[in-house]
mmCIF file of C-alpha atoms in Angstrom:
data_model
loop_
_atom_site.group_PDB
_atom_site.id
_atom_site.type_symbol
_atom_site.label_atom_id
_atom_site.label_comp_id
_atom_site.label_asym_id
_atom_site.label_seq_id
_atom_site.Cartn_x
_atom_site.Cartn_y
_atom_site.Cartn_z
ATOM 1 C CA UNK A 1 36.557 4.504 14.349
ATOM 2 C CA UNK A 2 33.225 6.305 14.318
ATOM 3 C CA UNK A 3 30.247 3.977 14.821
ATOM 4 C CA UNK A 4 28.137 3.541 11.676
ATOM 5 C CA UNK A 5 24.588 4.804 11.977
ATOM 6 C CA UNK A 6 22.159 1.898 11.676
ATOM 7 C CA UNK A 7 18.825 2.532 9.974
ATOM 8 C CA UNK A 8 15.841 0.186 9.712
ATOM 9 C CA UNK A 9 13.428 0.952 6.864
ATOM 10 C CA UNK A 10 9.990 -0.695 6.937
ATOM 11 C CA UNK A 11 10.018 -1.388 3.191
ATOM 12 C CA UNK A 12 11.186 -4.212 0.895
ATOM 13 C CA UNK A 13 14.751 -4.112 -0.423
ATOM 14 C CA UNK A 14 14.827 -1.779 -3.468
ATOM 15 C CA UNK A 15 14.876 -3.687 -6.738
ATOM 16 C CA UNK A 16 17.125 -1.105 -8.384
ATOM 17 C CA UNK A 17 20.817 -0.739 -7.624
ATOM 18 C CA UNK A 18 20.338 2.971 -8.255
ATOM 19 C CA UNK A 19 18.102 3.442 -5.226
ATOM 20 C CA UNK A 20 18.703 6.806 -3.514
ATOM 21 C CA UNK A 21 19.113 4.866 -0.259
ATOM 22 C CA UNK A 22 22.147 3.055 -1.681
ATOM 23 C CA UNK A 23 23.685 6.396 -2.572
ATOM 24 C CA UNK A 24 22.825 7.760 0.870
ATOM 25 C CA UNK A 25 24.421 4.755 2.612
ATOM 26 C CA UNK A 26 27.689 5.351 0.769
ATOM 27 C CA UNK A 27 27.604 9.111 1.282
ATOM 28 C CA UNK A 28 26.925 8.952 5.032
ATOM 29 C CA UNK A 29 28.578 5.604 5.810
ATOM 30 C CA UNK A 30 25.295 4.046 6.939
ATOM 31 C CA UNK A 31 24.206 0.491 7.629
ATOM 32 C CA UNK A 32 20.685 0.343 6.153
ATOM 33 C CA UNK A 33 18.427 -2.669 6.708
ATOM 34 C CA UNK A 34 15.191 -3.109 4.766
ATOM 35 C CA UNK A 35 12.473 -5.224 6.347
ATOM 36 C CA UNK A 36 8.733 -4.782 5.640
ATOM 37 C CA UNK A 37 6.647 -4.386 8.794
ATOM 38 C CA UNK A 38 3.523 -5.467 6.898
ATOM 39 C CA UNK A 39 2.562 -8.259 4.531
ATOM 40 C CA UNK A 40 -0.408 -9.044 2.351
ATOM 41 C CA UNK A 41 -2.608 -12.017 3.188
ATOM 42 C CA UNK A 42 -5.216 -13.147 0.692
ATOM 43 C CA UNK A 43 -8.818 -13.541 1.819
ATOM 44 C CA UNK A 44 -10.275 -17.047 1.609
ATOM 45 C CA UNK A 45 -13.035 -18.185 -0.728
ATOM 46 C CA UNK A 46 -15.031 -19.201 2.332
ATOM 47 C CA UNK A 47 -14.962 -15.657 3.731
ATOM 48 C CA UNK A 48 -15.865 -14.153 0.353
ATOM 49 C CA UNK A 49 -18.931 -16.405 0.328
ATOM 50 C CA UNK A 50 -19.773 -15.589 3.953
ATOM 51 C CA UNK A 51 -19.824 -11.904 3.007
ATOM 52 C CA UNK A 52 -22.271 -12.813 0.213
ATOM 53 C CA UNK A 53 -20.177 -11.278 -2.537
ATOM 54 C CA UNK A 54 -21.514 -12.798 -5.766
ATOM 55 C CA UNK A 55 -18.664 -12.008 -8.159
ATOM 56 C CA UNK A 56 -20.499 -12.825 -11.440
ATOM 57 C CA UNK A 57 -23.174 -10.178 -10.849
ATOM 58 C CA UNK A 58 -20.674 -7.299 -11.168
ATOM 59 C CA UNK A 59 -19.946 -5.801 -14.571
ATOM 60 C CA UNK A 60 -17.105 -3.436 -13.591
ATOM 61 C CA UNK A 61 -14.154 -3.459 -11.209
ATOM 62 C CA UNK A 62 -12.539 -0.639 -9.230
ATOM 63 C CA UNK A 63 -8.838 -1.414 -8.808
ATOM 64 C CA UNK A 64 -6.436 0.742 -6.781
ATOM 65 C CA UNK A 65 -3.413 -1.574 -6.523
ATOM 66 C CA UNK A 66 -1.645 -4.537 -8.072
ATOM 67 C CA UNK A 67 -2.591 -6.537 -4.996
ATOM 68 C CA UNK A 68 -6.247 -5.948 -5.847
ATOM 69 C CA UNK A 69 -5.650 -7.297 -9.360
ATOM 70 C CA UNK A 70 -3.792 -10.373 -8.088
ATOM 71 C CA UNK A 71 -6.334 -11.333 -5.465
ATOM 72 C CA UNK A 72 -9.402 -10.706 -7.619
ATOM 73 C CA UNK A 73 -8.152 -13.122 -10.272
ATOM 74 C CA UNK A 74 -6.912 -15.571 -7.617
ATOM 75 C CA UNK A 75 -10.357 -15.752 -6.032
ATOM 76 C CA UNK A 76 -12.006 -16.116 -9.441
ATOM 77 C CA UNK A 77 -9.630 -18.962 -10.245
ATOM 78 C CA UNK A 78 -10.305 -20.704 -6.917
ATOM 79 C CA UNK A 79 -14.053 -20.301 -7.410
ATOM 80 C CA UNK A 80 -13.737 -21.445 -11.046
ATOM 81 C CA UNK A 81 -15.330 -18.232 -12.251
ATOM 82 C CA UNK A 82 -14.563 -17.133 -15.808
ATOM 83 C CA UNK A 83 -14.162 -13.357 -15.988
ATOM 84 C CA UNK A 84 -16.274 -12.200 -18.970
ATOM 85 C CA UNK A 85 -14.687 -10.314 -21.859
ATOM 86 C CA UNK A 86 -17.265 -7.579 -21.300
ATOM 87 C CA UNK A 87 -15.870 -6.731 -17.841
ATOM 88 C CA UNK A 88 -14.867 -3.066 -17.433
ATOM 89 C CA UNK A 89 -11.788 -2.154 -15.392
ATOM 90 C CA UNK A 90 -11.451 1.221 -13.660
ATOM 91 C CA UNK A 91 -7.865 1.617 -12.430
ATOM 92 C CA UNK A 92 -6.353 4.308 -10.218
ATOM 93 C CA UNK A 93 -3.251 4.552 -12.439
ATOM 94 C CA UNK A 94 -1.745 3.369 -15.702
ATOM 95 C CA UNK A 95 0.665 1.189 -13.708
ATOM 96 C CA UNK A 96 -2.282 -0.762 -12.299
ATOM 97 C CA UNK A 97 -4.044 -0.938 -15.663
ATOM 98 C CA UNK A 98 -0.930 -2.239 -17.437
ATOM 99 C CA UNK A 99 -0.543 -4.865 -14.724
ATOM 100 C CA UNK A 100 -3.824 -6.392 -15.913
ATOM 101 C CA UNK A 101 -1.843 -7.805 -18.861
ATOM 102 C CA UNK A 102 -0.719 -10.542 -16.496
ATOM 103 C CA UNK A 103 -4.282 -11.916 -16.563
ATOM 104 C CA UNK A 104 -6.151 -10.618 -19.625
ATOM 105 C CA UNK A 105 -5.645 -9.698 -23.267
ATOM 106 C CA UNK A 106 -5.133 -6.001 -22.567
ATOM 107 C CA UNK A 107 -5.949 -4.561 -25.994
ATOM 108 C CA UNK A 108 -9.266 -6.375 -26.222
ATOM 109 C CA UNK A 109 -10.713 -5.133 -22.917
ATOM 110 C CA UNK A 110 -12.454 -1.987 -21.698
ATOM 111 C CA UNK A 111 -9.887 -0.459 -19.373
ATOM 112 C CA UNK A 112 -9.932 3.068 -17.928
ATOM 113 C CA UNK A 113 -7.161 4.611 -15.844
ATOM 114 C CA UNK A 114 -6.833 7.800 -13.828
ATOM 115 C CA UNK A 115 -3.685 9.715 -12.942
ATOM 116 C CA UNK A 116 -3.468 8.513 -9.321
ATOM 117 C CA UNK A 117 -6.500 10.648 -8.529
ATOM 118 C CA UNK A 118 -9.573 8.914 -7.149
ATOM 119 C CA UNK A 119 -11.915 11.815 -7.895
ATOM 120 C CA UNK A 120 -10.782 11.659 -11.518
ATOM 121 C CA UNK A 121 -11.530 7.929 -11.515
ATOM 122 C CA UNK A 122 -15.047 8.560 -10.220
ATOM 123 C CA UNK A 123 -15.633 11.057 -13.046
ATOM 124 C CA UNK A 124 -14.816 8.275 -15.485
ATOM 125 C CA UNK A 125 -17.175 5.924 -13.684
ATOM 126 C CA UNK A 126 -20.039 8.437 -13.969
ATOM 127 C CA UNK A 127 -19.957 7.880 -17.724
ATOM 128 C CA UNK A 128 -20.778 4.221 -17.024
ATOM 129 C CA UNK A 129 -23.177 4.724 -14.133
ATOM 130 C CA UNK A 130 -25.438 1.841 -15.172
ATOM 131 C CA UNK A 131 -22.679 -0.654 -14.297
ATOM 132 C CA UNK A 132 -22.557 -2.663 -11.065
ATOM 133 C CA UNK A 133 -19.131 -1.881 -9.598
ATOM 134 C CA UNK A 134 -17.084 -4.161 -7.363
ATOM 135 C CA UNK A 135 -14.414 -2.285 -5.406
ATOM 136 C CA UNK A 136 -11.666 -4.856 -4.810
ATOM 137 C CA UNK A 137 -9.871 -3.665 -1.683
ATOM 138 C CA UNK A 138 -7.889 -4.568 1.398
ATOM 139 C CA UNK A 139 -9.286 -4.465 4.920
ATOM 140 C CA UNK A 140 -7.504 -1.142 5.414
ATOM 141 C CA UNK A 141 -8.452 1.647 3.022
ATOM 142 C CA UNK A 142 -8.390 5.424 3.267
ATOM 143 C CA UNK A 143 -11.695 6.687 4.622
ATOM 144 C CA UNK A 144 -11.847 9.488 2.039
ATOM 145 C CA UNK A 145 -12.006 6.912 -0.770
ATOM 146 C CA UNK A 146 -15.074 5.281 0.760
ATOM 147 C CA UNK A 147 -16.591 8.715 1.409
ATOM 148 C CA UNK A 148 -16.069 9.695 -2.239
ATOM 149 C CA UNK A 149 -17.721 6.512 -3.466
ATOM 150 C CA UNK A 150 -20.657 6.941 -1.100
ATOM 151 C CA UNK A 151 -21.189 10.533 -2.246
ATOM 152 C CA UNK A 152 -21.078 9.480 -5.875
ATOM 153 C CA UNK A 153 -24.279 7.398 -5.507
ATOM 154 C CA UNK A 154 -22.781 4.869 -7.915
ATOM 155 C CA UNK A 155 -23.972 1.290 -7.538
ATOM 156 C CA UNK A 156 -20.882 -0.190 -5.908
ATOM 157 C CA UNK A 157 -19.993 -2.874 -3.380
ATOM 158 C CA UNK A 158 -16.744 -3.033 -1.482
ATOM 159 C CA UNK A 159 -15.197 -6.478 -1.396
ATOM 160 C CA UNK A 160 -12.270 -7.199 0.930
ATOM 161 C CA UNK A 161 -10.145 -9.636 -1.085
ATOM 162 C CA UNK A 162 -6.919 -9.286 0.919
ATOM 163 C CA UNK A 163 -5.713 -8.088 4.306
ATOM 164 C CA UNK A 164 -2.691 -6.184 5.545
ATOM 165 C CA UNK A 165 -1.199 -7.984 8.546
ATOM 166 C CA UNK A 166 1.862 -7.491 10.731
ATOM 167 C CA UNK A 167 5.032 -9.229 9.562
ATOM 168 C CA UNK A 168 6.925 -11.545 11.891
ATOM 169 C CA UNK A 169 9.826 -9.380 13.080
ATOM 170 C CA UNK A 170 11.107 -11.768 15.742
ATOM 171 C CA UNK A 171 14.560 -11.914 14.123
ATOM 172 C CA UNK A 172 14.921 -8.131 14.264
ATOM 173 C CA UNK A 173 16.773 -6.551 17.201
ATOM 174 C CA UNK A 174 14.774 -3.345 17.237
ATOM 175 C CA UNK A 175 16.948 -1.592 19.834
ATOM 176 C CA UNK A 176 20.065 -2.082 17.725
ATOM 177 C CA UNK A 177 18.975 0.630 15.279
ATOM 178 C CA UNK A 178 19.634 4.352 15.586
ATOM 179 C CA UNK A 179 16.807 5.372 13.226
ATOM 180 C CA UNK A 180 13.507 3.652 12.416
ATOM 181 C CA UNK A 181 11.788 4.691 9.175
ATOM 182 C CA UNK A 182 8.020 4.140 8.845
ATOM 183 C CA UNK A 183 5.829 4.580 5.772
ATOM 184 C CA UNK A 184 2.361 3.625 7.000
ATOM 185 C CA UNK A 185 0.232 4.087 10.126
ATOM 186 C CA UNK A 186 -0.070 0.303 10.153
ATOM 187 C CA UNK A 187 3.720 0.055 10.551
ATOM 188 C CA UNK A 188 3.278 1.447 14.056
ATOM 189 C CA UNK A 189 0.665 -1.210 14.849
ATOM 190 C CA UNK A 190 3.112 -3.850 13.662
ATOM 191 C CA UNK A 191 5.903 -2.323 15.762
ATOM 192 C CA UNK A 192 3.928 -2.790 18.960
ATOM 193 C CA UNK A 193 2.475 -6.142 17.931
ATOM 194 C CA UNK A 194 6.022 -7.437 17.558
ATOM 195 C CA UNK A 195 7.634 -5.384 20.339
ATOM 196 C CA UNK A 196 4.923 -4.595 22.936
ATOM 197 C CA UNK A 197 7.506 -3.185 25.373
ATOM 198 C CA UNK A 198 9.189 -0.895 22.835
ATOM 199 C CA UNK A 199 10.555 2.368 24.263
ATOM 200 C CA UNK A 200 11.916 5.059 21.983
ATOM 201 C CA UNK A 201 14.666 6.326 24.323
ATOM 202 C CA UNK A 202 17.459 7.636 22.028
ATOM 203 C CA UNK A 203 16.092 6.022 18.865
ATOM 204 C CA UNK A 204 15.130 8.531 16.193
ATOM 205 C CA UNK A 205 11.940 8.021 14.187
ATOM 206 C CA UNK A 206 11.346 9.055 10.584
ATOM 207 C CA UNK A 207 7.788 9.068 9.246
ATOM 208 C CA UNK A 208 6.528 9.414 5.684
ATOM 209 C CA UNK A 209 3.141 11.061 5.261
ATOM 210 C CA UNK A 210 0.824 12.915 7.622
ATOM 211 C CA UNK A 211 -1.081 9.751 8.561
ATOM 212 C CA UNK A 212 2.115 7.990 9.580
ATOM 213 C CA UNK A 213 3.323 11.013 11.559
ATOM 214 C CA UNK A 214 0.022 11.127 13.432
ATOM 215 C CA UNK A 215 0.176 7.403 14.203
ATOM 216 C CA UNK A 216 3.662 7.870 15.677
ATOM 217 C CA UNK A 217 2.427 10.734 17.848
ATOM 218 C CA UNK A 218 -0.700 8.818 18.892
ATOM 219 C CA UNK A 219 1.550 5.994 20.094
ATOM 220 C CA UNK A 220 3.317 8.441 22.407
ATOM 221 C CA UNK A 221 6.474 8.572 20.309
ATOM 222 C CA UNK A 222 8.386 11.508 18.834
ATOM 223 C CA UNK A 223 8.775 12.152 15.114
ATOM 224 C CA UNK A 224 12.328 13.363 14.504
ATOM 225 C CA UNK A 225 12.339 13.292 10.695
ATOM 226 C CA UNK A 226 9.346 14.072 8.458
ATOM 227 C CA UNK A 227 8.791 13.569 4.746
ATOM 228 C CA UNK A 228 7.612 14.637 2.311
ATOM 229 C CA UNK A 229 8.078 18.357 2.820
ATOM 230 C CA UNK A 230 8.370 21.158 0.286
ATOM 231 C CA UNK A 231 12.115 21.241 0.781
ATOM 232 C CA UNK A 232 12.636 17.482 1.127
ATOM 233 C CA UNK A 233 10.071 15.620 -1.006
ATOM 234 C CA UNK A 234 11.627 12.184 -0.466
ATOM 235 C CA UNK A 235 12.580 10.237 2.635
ATOM 236 C CA UNK A 236 16.169 9.807 1.446
ATOM 237 C CA UNK A 237 16.516 13.602 1.139
ATOM 238 C CA UNK A 238 14.986 14.156 4.592
ATOM 239 C CA UNK A 239 17.363 11.605 6.118
ATOM 240 C CA UNK A 240 20.334 13.147 4.361
ATOM 241 C CA UNK A 241 19.435 16.567 5.722
ATOM 242 C CA UNK A 242 19.013 15.217 9.262
ATOM 243 C CA UNK A 243 22.290 13.289 9.184
ATOM 244 C CA UNK A 244 24.174 16.303 7.823
ATOM 245 C CA UNK A 245 23.541 18.025 11.135
#
């Protein structure tokens, strides 16, 4: 019997049964394992205070993820800070803005959302340039976002409310997989933090995004499967194409 190809994907298990990876596993007779290489760790109140971030002085928030929403309200709760009804929320997408309903009465608040475009979000913020903005972020953020904010001359402060850290992968037998699939440059950091002696050998590596591809190359590894491309916009399609050969 032909050996099943084993694939490790550095993402959580899909919540939907209709995930394209489930279809791919059946089509190609694959054994797919999902295990995040990264996890979110909330910043402490003590560290927020050490960084001299006075939350009540800000009148508007810049939110680019659900994690930012969760950890902003968590810190406020731990500090016993009541978020004023007058607070303005500038969200990178409607998905993030709708997520605010978990914490606030959505219809009664001033909420603005862009279409996953940070430059578009800044244009919205220009119309409220007198506000004091707090950018709720992780310790790892794309440099072009910070550059855009700096160029805007808006009165903003970046506050690190959560961190992205390597997951504990000690139960994973990394050499047992035929293909490793990475989605973030930080996945590569986690790989070597967990497996400092990792050698690629015959293992194939799939990378999603230019930043991830570059991180793989910088680590001295070879990218065998890339996504997205014009022909294969998703990782499942890129894997399917590779396995068909």
